[in-house]
PDB file of C-alpha atoms in Angstrom:
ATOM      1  CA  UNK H   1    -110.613 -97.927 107.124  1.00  0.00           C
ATOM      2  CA  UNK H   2    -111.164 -98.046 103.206  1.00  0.00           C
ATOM      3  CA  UNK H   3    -114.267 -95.127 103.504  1.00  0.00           C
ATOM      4  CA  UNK H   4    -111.475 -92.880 105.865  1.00  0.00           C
ATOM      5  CA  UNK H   5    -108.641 -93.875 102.683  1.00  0.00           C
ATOM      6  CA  UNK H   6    -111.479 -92.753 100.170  1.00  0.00           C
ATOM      7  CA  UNK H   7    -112.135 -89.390 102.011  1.00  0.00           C
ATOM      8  CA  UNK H   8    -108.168 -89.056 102.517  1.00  0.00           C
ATOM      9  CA  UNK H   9    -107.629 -89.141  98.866  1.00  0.00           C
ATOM     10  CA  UNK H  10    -110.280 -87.046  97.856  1.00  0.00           C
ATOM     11  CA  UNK H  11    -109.484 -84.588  99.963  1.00  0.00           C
ATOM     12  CA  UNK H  12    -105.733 -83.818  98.725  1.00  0.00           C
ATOM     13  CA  UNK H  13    -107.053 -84.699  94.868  1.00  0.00           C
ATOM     14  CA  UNK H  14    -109.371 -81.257  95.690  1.00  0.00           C
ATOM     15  CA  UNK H  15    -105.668 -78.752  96.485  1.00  0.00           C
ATOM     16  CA  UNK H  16    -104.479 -76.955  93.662  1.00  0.00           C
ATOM     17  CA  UNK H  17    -101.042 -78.132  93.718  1.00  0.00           C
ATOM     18  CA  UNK H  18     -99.936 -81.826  94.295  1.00  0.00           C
ATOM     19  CA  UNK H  19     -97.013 -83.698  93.650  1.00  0.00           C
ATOM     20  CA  UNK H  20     -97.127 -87.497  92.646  1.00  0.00           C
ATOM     21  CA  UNK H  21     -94.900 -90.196  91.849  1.00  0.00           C
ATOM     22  CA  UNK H  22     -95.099 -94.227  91.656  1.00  0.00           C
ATOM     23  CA  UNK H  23     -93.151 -96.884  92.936  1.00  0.00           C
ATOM     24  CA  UNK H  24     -92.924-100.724  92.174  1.00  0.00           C
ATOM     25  CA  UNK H  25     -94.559-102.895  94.440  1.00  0.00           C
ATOM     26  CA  UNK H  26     -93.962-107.001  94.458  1.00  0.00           C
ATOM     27  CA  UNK H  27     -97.269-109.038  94.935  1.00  0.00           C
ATOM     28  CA  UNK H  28     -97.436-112.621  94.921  1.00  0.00           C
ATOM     29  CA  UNK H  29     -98.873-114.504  91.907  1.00  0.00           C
ATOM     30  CA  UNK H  30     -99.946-117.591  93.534  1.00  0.00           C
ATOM     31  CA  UNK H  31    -100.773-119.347  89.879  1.00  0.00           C
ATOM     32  CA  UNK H  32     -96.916-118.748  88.298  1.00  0.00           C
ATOM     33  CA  UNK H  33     -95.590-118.949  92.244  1.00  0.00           C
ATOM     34  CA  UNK H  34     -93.728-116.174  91.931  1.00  0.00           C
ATOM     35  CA  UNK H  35     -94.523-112.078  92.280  1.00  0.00           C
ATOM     36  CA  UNK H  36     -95.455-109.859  89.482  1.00  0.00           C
ATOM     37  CA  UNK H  37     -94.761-106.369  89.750  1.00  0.00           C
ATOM     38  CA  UNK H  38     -97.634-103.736  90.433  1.00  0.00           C
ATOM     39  CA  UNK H  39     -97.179-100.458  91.823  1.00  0.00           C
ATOM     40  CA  UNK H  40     -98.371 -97.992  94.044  1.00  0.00           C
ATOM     41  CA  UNK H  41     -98.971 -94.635  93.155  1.00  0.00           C
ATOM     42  CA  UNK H  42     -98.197 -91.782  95.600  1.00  0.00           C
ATOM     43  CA  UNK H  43    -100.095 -88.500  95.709  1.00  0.00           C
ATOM     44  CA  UNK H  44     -99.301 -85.779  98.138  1.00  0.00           C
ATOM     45  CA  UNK H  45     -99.696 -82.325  99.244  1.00  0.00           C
ATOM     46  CA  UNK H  46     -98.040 -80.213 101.034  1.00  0.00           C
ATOM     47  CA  UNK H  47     -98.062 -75.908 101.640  1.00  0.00           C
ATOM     48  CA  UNK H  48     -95.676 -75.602 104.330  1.00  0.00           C
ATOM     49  CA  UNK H  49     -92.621 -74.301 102.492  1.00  0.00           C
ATOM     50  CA  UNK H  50     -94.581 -71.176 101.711  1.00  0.00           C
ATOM     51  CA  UNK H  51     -97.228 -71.495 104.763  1.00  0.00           C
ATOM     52  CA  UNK H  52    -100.036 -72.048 102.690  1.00  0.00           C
ATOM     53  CA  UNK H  53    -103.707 -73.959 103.944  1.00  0.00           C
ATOM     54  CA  UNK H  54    -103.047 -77.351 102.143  1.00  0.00           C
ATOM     55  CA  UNK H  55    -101.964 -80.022 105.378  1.00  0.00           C
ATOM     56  CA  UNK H  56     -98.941 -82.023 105.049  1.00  0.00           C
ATOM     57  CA  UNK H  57    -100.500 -85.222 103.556  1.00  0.00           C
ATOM     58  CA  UNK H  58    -100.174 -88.962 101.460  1.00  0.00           C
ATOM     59  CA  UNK H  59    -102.376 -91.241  99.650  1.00  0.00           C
ATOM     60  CA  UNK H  60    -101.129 -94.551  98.298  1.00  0.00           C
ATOM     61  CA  UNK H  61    -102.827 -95.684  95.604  1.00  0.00           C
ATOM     62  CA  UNK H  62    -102.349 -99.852  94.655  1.00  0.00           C
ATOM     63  CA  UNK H  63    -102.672-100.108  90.804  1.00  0.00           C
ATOM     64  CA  UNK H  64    -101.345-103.152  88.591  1.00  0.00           C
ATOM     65  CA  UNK H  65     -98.868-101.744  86.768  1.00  0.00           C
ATOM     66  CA  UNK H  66     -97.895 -98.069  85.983  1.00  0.00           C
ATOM     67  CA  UNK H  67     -99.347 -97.444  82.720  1.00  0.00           C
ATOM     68  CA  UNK H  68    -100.253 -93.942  80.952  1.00  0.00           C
ATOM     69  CA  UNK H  69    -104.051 -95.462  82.103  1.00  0.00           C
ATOM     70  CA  UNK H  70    -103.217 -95.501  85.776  1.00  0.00           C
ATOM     71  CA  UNK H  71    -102.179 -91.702  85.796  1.00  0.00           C
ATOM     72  CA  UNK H  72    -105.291 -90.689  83.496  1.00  0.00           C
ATOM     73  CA  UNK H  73    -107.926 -92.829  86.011  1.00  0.00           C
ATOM     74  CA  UNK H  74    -106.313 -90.670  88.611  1.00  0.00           C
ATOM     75  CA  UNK H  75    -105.416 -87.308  87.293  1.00  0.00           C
ATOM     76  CA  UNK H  76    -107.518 -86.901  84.143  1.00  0.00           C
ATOM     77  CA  UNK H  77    -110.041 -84.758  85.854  1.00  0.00           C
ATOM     78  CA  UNK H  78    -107.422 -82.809  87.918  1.00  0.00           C
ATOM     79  CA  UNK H  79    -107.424 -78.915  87.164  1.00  0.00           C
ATOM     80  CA  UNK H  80    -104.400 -77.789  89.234  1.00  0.00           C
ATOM     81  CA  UNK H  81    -100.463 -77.716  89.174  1.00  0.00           C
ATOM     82  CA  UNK H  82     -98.948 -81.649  89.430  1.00  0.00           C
ATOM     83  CA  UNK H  83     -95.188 -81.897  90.219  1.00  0.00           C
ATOM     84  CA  UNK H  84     -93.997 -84.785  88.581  1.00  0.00           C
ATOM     85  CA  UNK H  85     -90.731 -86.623  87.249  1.00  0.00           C
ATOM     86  CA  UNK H  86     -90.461 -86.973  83.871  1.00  0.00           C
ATOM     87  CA  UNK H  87     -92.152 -89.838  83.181  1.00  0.00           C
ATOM     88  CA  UNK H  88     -94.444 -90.058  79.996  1.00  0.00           C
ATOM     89  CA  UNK H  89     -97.483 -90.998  81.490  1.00  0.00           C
ATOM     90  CA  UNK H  90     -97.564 -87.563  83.167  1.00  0.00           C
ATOM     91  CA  UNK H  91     -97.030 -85.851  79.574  1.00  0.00           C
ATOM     92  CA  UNK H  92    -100.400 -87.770  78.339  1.00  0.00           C
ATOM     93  CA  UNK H  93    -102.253 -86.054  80.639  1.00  0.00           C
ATOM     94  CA  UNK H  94    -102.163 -82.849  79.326  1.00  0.00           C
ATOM     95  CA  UNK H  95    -102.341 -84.272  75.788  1.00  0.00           C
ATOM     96  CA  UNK H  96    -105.067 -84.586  73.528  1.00  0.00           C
ATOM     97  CA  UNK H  97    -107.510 -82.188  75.180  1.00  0.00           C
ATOM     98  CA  UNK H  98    -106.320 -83.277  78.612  1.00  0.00           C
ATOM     99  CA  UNK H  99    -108.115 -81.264  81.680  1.00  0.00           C
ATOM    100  CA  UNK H 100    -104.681 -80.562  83.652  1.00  0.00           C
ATOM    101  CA  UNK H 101    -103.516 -77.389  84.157  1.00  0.00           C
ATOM    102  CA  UNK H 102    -100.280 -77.566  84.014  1.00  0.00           C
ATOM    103  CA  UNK H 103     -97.072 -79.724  84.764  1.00  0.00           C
ATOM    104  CA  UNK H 104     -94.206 -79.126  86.825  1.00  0.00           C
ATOM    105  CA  UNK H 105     -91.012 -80.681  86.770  1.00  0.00           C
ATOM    106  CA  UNK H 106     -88.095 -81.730  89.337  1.00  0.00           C
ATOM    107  CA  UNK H 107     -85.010 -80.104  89.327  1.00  0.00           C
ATOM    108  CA  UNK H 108     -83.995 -83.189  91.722  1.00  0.00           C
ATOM    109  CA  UNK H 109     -84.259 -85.434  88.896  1.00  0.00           C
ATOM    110  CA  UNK H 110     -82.621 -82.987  86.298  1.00  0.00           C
ATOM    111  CA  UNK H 111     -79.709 -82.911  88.861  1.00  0.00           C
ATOM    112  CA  UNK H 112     -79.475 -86.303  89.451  1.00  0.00           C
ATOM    113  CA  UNK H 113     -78.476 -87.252  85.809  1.00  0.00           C
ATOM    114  CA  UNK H 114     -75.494 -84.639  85.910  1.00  0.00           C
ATOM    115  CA  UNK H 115     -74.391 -86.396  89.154  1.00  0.00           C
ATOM    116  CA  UNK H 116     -74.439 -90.073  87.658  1.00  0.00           C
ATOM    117  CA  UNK H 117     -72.618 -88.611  84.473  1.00  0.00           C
ATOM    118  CA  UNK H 118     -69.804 -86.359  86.955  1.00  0.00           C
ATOM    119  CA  UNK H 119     -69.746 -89.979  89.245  1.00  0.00           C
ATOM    120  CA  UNK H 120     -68.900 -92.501  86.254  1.00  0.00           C
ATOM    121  CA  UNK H 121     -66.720 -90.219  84.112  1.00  0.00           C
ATOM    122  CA  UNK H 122     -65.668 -86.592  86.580  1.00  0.00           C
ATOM    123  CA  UNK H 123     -66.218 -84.412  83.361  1.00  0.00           C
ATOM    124  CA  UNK H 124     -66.004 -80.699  83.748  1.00  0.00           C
ATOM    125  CA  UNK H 125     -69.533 -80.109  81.839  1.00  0.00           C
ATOM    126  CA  UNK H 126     -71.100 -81.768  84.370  1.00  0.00           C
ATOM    127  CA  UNK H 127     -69.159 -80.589  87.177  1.00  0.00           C
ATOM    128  CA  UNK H 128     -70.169 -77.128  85.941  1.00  0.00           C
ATOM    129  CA  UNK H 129     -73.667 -77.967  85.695  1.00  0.00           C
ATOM    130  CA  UNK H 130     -73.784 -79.203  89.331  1.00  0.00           C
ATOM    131  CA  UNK H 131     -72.324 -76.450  90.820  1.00  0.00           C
ATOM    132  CA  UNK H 132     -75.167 -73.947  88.938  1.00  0.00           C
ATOM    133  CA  UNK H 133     -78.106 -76.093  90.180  1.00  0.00           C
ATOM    134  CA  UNK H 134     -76.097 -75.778  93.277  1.00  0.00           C
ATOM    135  CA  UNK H 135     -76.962 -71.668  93.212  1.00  0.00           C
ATOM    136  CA  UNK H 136     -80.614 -72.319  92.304  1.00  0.00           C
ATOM    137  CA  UNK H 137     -81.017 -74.481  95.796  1.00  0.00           C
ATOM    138  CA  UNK H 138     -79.248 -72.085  97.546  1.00  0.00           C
ATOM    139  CA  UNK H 139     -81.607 -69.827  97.140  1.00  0.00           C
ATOM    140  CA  UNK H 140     -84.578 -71.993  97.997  1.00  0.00           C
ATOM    141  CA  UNK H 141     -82.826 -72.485 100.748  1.00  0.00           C
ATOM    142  CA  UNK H 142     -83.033 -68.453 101.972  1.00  0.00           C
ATOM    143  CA  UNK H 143     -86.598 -68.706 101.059  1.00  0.00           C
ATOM    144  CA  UNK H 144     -88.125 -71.722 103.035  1.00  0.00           C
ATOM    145  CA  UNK H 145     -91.102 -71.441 105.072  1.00  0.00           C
ATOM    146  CA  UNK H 146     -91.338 -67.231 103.574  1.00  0.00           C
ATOM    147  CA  UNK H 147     -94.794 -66.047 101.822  1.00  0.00           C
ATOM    148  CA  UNK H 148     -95.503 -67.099  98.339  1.00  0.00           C
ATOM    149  CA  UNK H 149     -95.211 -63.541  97.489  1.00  0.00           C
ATOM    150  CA  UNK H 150     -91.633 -63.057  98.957  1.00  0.00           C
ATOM    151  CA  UNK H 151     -90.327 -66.215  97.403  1.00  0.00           C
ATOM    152  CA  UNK H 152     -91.807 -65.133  93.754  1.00  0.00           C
ATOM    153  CA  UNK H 153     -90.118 -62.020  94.511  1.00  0.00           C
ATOM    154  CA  UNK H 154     -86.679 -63.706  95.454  1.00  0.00           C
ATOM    155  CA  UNK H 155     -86.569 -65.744  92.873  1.00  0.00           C
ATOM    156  CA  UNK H 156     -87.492 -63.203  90.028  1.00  0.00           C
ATOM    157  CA  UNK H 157     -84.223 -61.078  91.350  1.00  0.00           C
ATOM    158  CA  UNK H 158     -81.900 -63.709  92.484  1.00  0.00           C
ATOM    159  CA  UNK H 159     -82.497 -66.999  91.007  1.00  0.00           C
ATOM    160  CA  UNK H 160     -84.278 -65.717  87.158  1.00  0.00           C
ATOM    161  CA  UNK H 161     -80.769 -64.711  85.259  1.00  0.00           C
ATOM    162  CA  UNK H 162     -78.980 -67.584  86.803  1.00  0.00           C
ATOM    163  CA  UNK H 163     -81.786 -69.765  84.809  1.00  0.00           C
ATOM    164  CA  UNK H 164     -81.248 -67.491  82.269  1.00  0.00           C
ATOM    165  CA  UNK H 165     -77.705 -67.958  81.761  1.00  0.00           C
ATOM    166  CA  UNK H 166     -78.095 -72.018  82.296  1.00  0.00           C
ATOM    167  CA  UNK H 167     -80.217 -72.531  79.367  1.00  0.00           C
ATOM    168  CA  UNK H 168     -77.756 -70.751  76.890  1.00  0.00           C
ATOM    169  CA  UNK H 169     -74.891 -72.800  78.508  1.00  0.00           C
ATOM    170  CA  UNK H 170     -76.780 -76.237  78.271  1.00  0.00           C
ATOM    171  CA  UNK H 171     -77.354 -75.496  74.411  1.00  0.00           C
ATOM    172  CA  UNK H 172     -73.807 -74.797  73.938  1.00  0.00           C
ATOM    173  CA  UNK H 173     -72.419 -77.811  75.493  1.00  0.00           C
ATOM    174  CA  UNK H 174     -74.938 -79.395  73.612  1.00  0.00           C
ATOM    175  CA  UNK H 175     -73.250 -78.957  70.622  1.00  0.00           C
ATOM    176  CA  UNK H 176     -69.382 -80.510  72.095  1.00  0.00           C
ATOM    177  CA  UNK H 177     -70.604 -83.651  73.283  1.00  0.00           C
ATOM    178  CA  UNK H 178     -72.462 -86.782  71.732  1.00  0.00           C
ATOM    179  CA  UNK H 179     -75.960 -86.403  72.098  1.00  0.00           C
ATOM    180  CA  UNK H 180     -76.370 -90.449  72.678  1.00  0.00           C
ATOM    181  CA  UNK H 181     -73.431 -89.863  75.712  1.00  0.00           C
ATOM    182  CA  UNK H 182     -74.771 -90.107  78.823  1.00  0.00           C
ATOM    183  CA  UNK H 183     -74.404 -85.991  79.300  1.00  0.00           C
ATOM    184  CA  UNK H 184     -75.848 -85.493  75.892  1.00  0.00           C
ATOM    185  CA  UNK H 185     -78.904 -87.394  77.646  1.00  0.00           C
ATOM    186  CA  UNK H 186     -78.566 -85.486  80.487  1.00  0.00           C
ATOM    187  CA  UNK H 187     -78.665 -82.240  78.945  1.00  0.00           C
ATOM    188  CA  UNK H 188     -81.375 -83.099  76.683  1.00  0.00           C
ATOM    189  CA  UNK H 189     -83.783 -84.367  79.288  1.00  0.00           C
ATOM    190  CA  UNK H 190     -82.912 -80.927  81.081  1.00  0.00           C
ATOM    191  CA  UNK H 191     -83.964 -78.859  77.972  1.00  0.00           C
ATOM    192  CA  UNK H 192     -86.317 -81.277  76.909  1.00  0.00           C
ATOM    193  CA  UNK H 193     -88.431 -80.437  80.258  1.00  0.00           C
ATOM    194  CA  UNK H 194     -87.047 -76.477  80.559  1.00  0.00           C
ATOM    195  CA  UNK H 195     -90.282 -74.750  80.957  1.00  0.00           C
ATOM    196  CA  UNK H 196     -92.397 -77.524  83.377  1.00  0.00           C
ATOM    197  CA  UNK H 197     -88.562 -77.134  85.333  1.00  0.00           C
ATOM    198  CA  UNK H 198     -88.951 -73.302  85.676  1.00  0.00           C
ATOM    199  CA  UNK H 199     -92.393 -72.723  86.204  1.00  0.00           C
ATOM    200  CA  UNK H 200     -91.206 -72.069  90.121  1.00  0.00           C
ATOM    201  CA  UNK H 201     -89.499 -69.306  89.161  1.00  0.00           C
ATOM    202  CA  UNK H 202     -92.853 -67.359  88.997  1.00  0.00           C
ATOM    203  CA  UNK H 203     -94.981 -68.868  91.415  1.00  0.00           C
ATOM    204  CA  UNK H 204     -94.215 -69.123  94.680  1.00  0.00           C
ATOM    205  CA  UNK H 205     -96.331 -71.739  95.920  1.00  0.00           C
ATOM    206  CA  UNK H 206     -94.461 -74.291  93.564  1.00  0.00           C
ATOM    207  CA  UNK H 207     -91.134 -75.873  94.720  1.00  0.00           C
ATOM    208  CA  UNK H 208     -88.316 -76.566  93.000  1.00  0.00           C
ATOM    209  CA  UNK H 209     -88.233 -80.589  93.036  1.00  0.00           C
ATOM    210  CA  UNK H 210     -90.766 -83.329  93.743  1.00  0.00           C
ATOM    211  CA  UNK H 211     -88.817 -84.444  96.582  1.00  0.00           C
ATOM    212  CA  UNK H 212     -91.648 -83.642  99.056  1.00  0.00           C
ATOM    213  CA  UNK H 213     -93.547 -87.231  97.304  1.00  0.00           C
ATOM    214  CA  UNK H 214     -89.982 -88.984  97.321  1.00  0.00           C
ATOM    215  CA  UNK H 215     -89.527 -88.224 100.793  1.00  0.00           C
ATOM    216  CA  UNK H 216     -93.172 -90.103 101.362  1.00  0.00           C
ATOM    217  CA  UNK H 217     -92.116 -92.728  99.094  1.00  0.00           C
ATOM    218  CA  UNK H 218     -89.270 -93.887 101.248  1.00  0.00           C
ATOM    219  CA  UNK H 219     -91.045 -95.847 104.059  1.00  0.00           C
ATOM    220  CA  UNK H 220     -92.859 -97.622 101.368  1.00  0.00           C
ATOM    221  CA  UNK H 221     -89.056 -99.156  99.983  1.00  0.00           C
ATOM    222  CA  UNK H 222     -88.231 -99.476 103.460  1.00  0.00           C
ATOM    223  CA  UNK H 223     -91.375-102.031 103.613  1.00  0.00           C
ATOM    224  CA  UNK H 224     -90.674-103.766 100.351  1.00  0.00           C
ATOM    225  CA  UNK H 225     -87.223-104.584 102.414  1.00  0.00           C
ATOM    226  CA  UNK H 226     -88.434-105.680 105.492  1.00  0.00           C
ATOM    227  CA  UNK H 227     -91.773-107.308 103.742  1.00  0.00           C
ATOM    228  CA  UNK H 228     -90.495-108.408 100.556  1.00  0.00           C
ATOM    229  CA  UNK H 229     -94.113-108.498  98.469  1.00  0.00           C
ATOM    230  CA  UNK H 230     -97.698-108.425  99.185  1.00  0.00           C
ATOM    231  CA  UNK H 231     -99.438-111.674  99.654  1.00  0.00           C
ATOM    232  CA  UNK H 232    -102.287-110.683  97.444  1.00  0.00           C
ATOM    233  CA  UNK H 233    -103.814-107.803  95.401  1.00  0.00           C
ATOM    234  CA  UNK H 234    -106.579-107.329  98.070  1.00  0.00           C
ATOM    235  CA  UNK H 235    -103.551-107.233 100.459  1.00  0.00           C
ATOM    236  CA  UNK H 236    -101.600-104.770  98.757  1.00  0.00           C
ATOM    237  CA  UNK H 237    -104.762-102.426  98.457  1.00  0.00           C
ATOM    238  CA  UNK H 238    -105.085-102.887 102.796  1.00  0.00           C
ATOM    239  CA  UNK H 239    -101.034-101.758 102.409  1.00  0.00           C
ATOM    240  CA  UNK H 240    -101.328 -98.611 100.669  1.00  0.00           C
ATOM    241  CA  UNK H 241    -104.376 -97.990 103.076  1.00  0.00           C
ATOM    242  CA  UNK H 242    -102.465 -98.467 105.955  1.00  0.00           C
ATOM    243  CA  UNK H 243     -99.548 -96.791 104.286  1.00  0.00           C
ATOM    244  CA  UNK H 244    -101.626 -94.060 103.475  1.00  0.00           C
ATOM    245  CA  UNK H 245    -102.859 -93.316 107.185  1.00  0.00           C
ATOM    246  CA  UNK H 246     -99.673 -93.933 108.834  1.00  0.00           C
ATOM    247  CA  UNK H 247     -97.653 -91.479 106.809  1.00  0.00           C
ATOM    248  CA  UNK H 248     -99.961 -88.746 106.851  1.00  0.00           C
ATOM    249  CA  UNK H 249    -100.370 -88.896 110.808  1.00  0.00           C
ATOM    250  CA  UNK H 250     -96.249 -88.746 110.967  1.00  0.00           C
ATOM    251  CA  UNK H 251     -96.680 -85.683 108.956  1.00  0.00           C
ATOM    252  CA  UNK H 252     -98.613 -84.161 111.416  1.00  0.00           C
ATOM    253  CA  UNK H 253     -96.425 -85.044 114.147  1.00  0.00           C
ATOM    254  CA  UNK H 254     -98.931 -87.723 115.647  1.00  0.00           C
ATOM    255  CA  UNK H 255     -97.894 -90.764 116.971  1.00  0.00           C
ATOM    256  CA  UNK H 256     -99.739 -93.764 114.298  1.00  0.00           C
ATOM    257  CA  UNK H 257    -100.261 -96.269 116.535  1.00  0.00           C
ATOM    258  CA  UNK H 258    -102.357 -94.061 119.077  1.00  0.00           C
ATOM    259  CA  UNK H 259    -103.943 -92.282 115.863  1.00  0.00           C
ATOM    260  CA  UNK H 260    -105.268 -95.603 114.708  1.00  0.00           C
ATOM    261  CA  UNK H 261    -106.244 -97.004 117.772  1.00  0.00           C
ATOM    262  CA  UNK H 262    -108.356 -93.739 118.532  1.00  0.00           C
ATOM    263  CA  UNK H 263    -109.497 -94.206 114.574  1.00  0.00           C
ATOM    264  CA  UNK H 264    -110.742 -97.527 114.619  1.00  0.00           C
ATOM    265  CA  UNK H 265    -112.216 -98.084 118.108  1.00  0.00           C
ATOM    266  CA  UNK H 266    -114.512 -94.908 116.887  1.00  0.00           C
ATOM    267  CA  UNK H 267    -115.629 -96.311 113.879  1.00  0.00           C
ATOM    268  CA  UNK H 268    -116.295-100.027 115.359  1.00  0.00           C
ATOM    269  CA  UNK H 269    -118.131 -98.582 118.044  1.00  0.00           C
ATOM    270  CA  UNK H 270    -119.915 -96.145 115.717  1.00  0.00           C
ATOM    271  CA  UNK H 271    -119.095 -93.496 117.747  1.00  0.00           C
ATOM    272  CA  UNK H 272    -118.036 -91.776 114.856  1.00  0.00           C
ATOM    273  CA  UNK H 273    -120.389 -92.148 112.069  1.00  0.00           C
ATOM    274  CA  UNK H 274    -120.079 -92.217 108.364  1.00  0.00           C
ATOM    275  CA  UNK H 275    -121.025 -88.328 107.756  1.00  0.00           C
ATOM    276  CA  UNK H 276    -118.498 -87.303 110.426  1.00  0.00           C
ATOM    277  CA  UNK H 277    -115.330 -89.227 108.738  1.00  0.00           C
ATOM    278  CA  UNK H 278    -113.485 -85.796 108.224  1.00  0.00           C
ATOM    279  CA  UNK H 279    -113.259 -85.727 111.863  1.00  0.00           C
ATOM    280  CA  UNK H 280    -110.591 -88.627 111.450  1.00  0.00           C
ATOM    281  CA  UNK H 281    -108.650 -87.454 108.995  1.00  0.00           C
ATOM    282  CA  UNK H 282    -105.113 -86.627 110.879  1.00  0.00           C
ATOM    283  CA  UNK H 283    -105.236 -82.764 111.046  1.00  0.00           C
ATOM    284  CA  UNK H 284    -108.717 -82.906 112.143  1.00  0.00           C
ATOM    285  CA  UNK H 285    -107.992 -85.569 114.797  1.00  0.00           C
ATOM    286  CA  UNK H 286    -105.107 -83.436 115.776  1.00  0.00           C
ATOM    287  CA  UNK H 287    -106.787 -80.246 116.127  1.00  0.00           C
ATOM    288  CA  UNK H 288    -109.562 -82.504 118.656  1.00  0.00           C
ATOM    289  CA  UNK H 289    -106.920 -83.717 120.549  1.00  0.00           C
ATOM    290  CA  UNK H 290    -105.065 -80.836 121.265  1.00  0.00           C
ATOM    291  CA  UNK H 291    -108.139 -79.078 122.212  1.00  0.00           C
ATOM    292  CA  UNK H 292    -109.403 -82.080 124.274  1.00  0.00           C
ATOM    293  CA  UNK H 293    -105.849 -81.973 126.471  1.00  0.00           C
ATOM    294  CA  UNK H 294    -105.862 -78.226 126.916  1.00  0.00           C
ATOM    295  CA  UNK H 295    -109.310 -78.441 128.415  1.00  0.00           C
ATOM    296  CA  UNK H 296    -107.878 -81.065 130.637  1.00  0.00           C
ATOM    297  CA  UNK H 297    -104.817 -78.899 131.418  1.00  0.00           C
ATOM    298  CA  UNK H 298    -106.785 -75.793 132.152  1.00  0.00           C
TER     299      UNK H 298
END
């Protein structure tokens, strides 16, 4: 399966918008007999929202740790938009002559640190703050599954002065509260990341949040629960393999288990062959199938 998880990834590292994030990933360390922490790195794609070509899609990438190293070996040749978290690592990449286009940010992220702040202490600011990011999904809401053109549109007339009037009210605020306060952070980090967070405003293809790679990212915990670690290194590169093909084929609506029973009995029989694997990959696959059942229908 490792040539199909090869093709997989290069095919959604060659759209022009991606999102990524990591996650930590226990392996077993048989020579301290205990696990060490490695990660796997998520990269997906995904034009639905705005009905563009790019297929609903994951690849898991196994890496030992998440260092700034990790995201160049992946990214650092990468010429399109990446919608990211805030993480540092992501930064580098467009640093020091770096080839990336551009970042965007997660308004998910931005929110979430006004939530923790309003949970542990209820304060007004934050409150406040909630309720306008509120307004901004609203609107993506109305918007959902419309042209890229329409939602640029939309958002230049509905959802520009409320961003507008944020950033003014954020500096402000700024100014009452301790900057080392948990709102001062939150704040900060929101300003701090202001124009990667509103690039959506003017492009219509980009969303407002990373949560499209989060959402992928959630079997994977679900694993580390029911799993616990990954025997080996070698095994934890077979996971995100695995991981990668099953989740992809969900996103398509296909059923894994019958995916990757048609998948490998055609590549151990060779009835596939190597210079046809983008046949398997799970949109192509689907496409086949549904053509092979309507012929059987008609």
């Amino acid at each position: 399966m490792k040539p199909l998880h090869t093709l997989l990834r290069d095919t959604v590292m060659s759209y022009p918008r991606l999102f990524a994030d990591e996650t930590p990933l226990p392996v077993l360390d048989p020579g301290r007999g205990r696990t060490k922490v490695c990660q796997f790195w998520a990269i997906a794609t995904d034009d639905r929202p705005w009905g563009g070509p790019a297929p609903p899609a994951v690849v898991f990438m196994f890496a030992e740790d998440r260092k700034a190293i990790r995201a160049k070996q992946l990214f650092g040749d990468y010429h399109g938009i990446l919608q990211v978290d805030g993480y540092a690592a992501y930064k580098g990449l467009i640093k020091n002559g770096g080839r990336l286009m551009q970042l965007a940010f997660c308004f998910a992220h931005a929110r979430r640190k006004f939530w923790d702040v309003h949970v542990a202490t209820k304060s007004p600011i934050a409150a406040e703050a909630l309720q306008r990011i509120a307004m901004f999904y609203a609107i993506e809401d109305r918007i959902r599954g419309l042209p890229a053109a329409h939602r640029a549109a939309v958002r230049q007339t509905d959802t520009r002065p409320l961003i507008e009037a944020f950033k003014p009210w954020l500096e402000a605020r700024l100014l009452e509260v301790s900057k080392k306060s948990g709102l001062g952070k939150a704040i900060r980090y929101t300003l701090t990341h202001w124009n990667g967070l509103t690039l959506f405003i003017d492009d219509g293809r980009i969303e407002i949040d990373n949560n499209t790679v989060e959402r992928s990212i959630k079997p994977i915990g679900l694993g580390k629960t029911n799993y616990l670690f990954a025997g080996s290194e070698g095994r934890a590169e077979t996971w995100a393999i695995l991981a990668s093909l099953i989740n992809s084929a969900k996103l398509q609506d296909i059923d894994p288990r019958h995916y990757l029973t048609d998948v490998l009995e055609r590549i151990v029989s060779g009835r596939t062959k190597i210079n046809q694997l983008h046949m398997l990959l799970p949109w192509n696959w689907k496409v086949e199938r549904d053509g092979s059942e309507a012929k059987i229908a008609a």
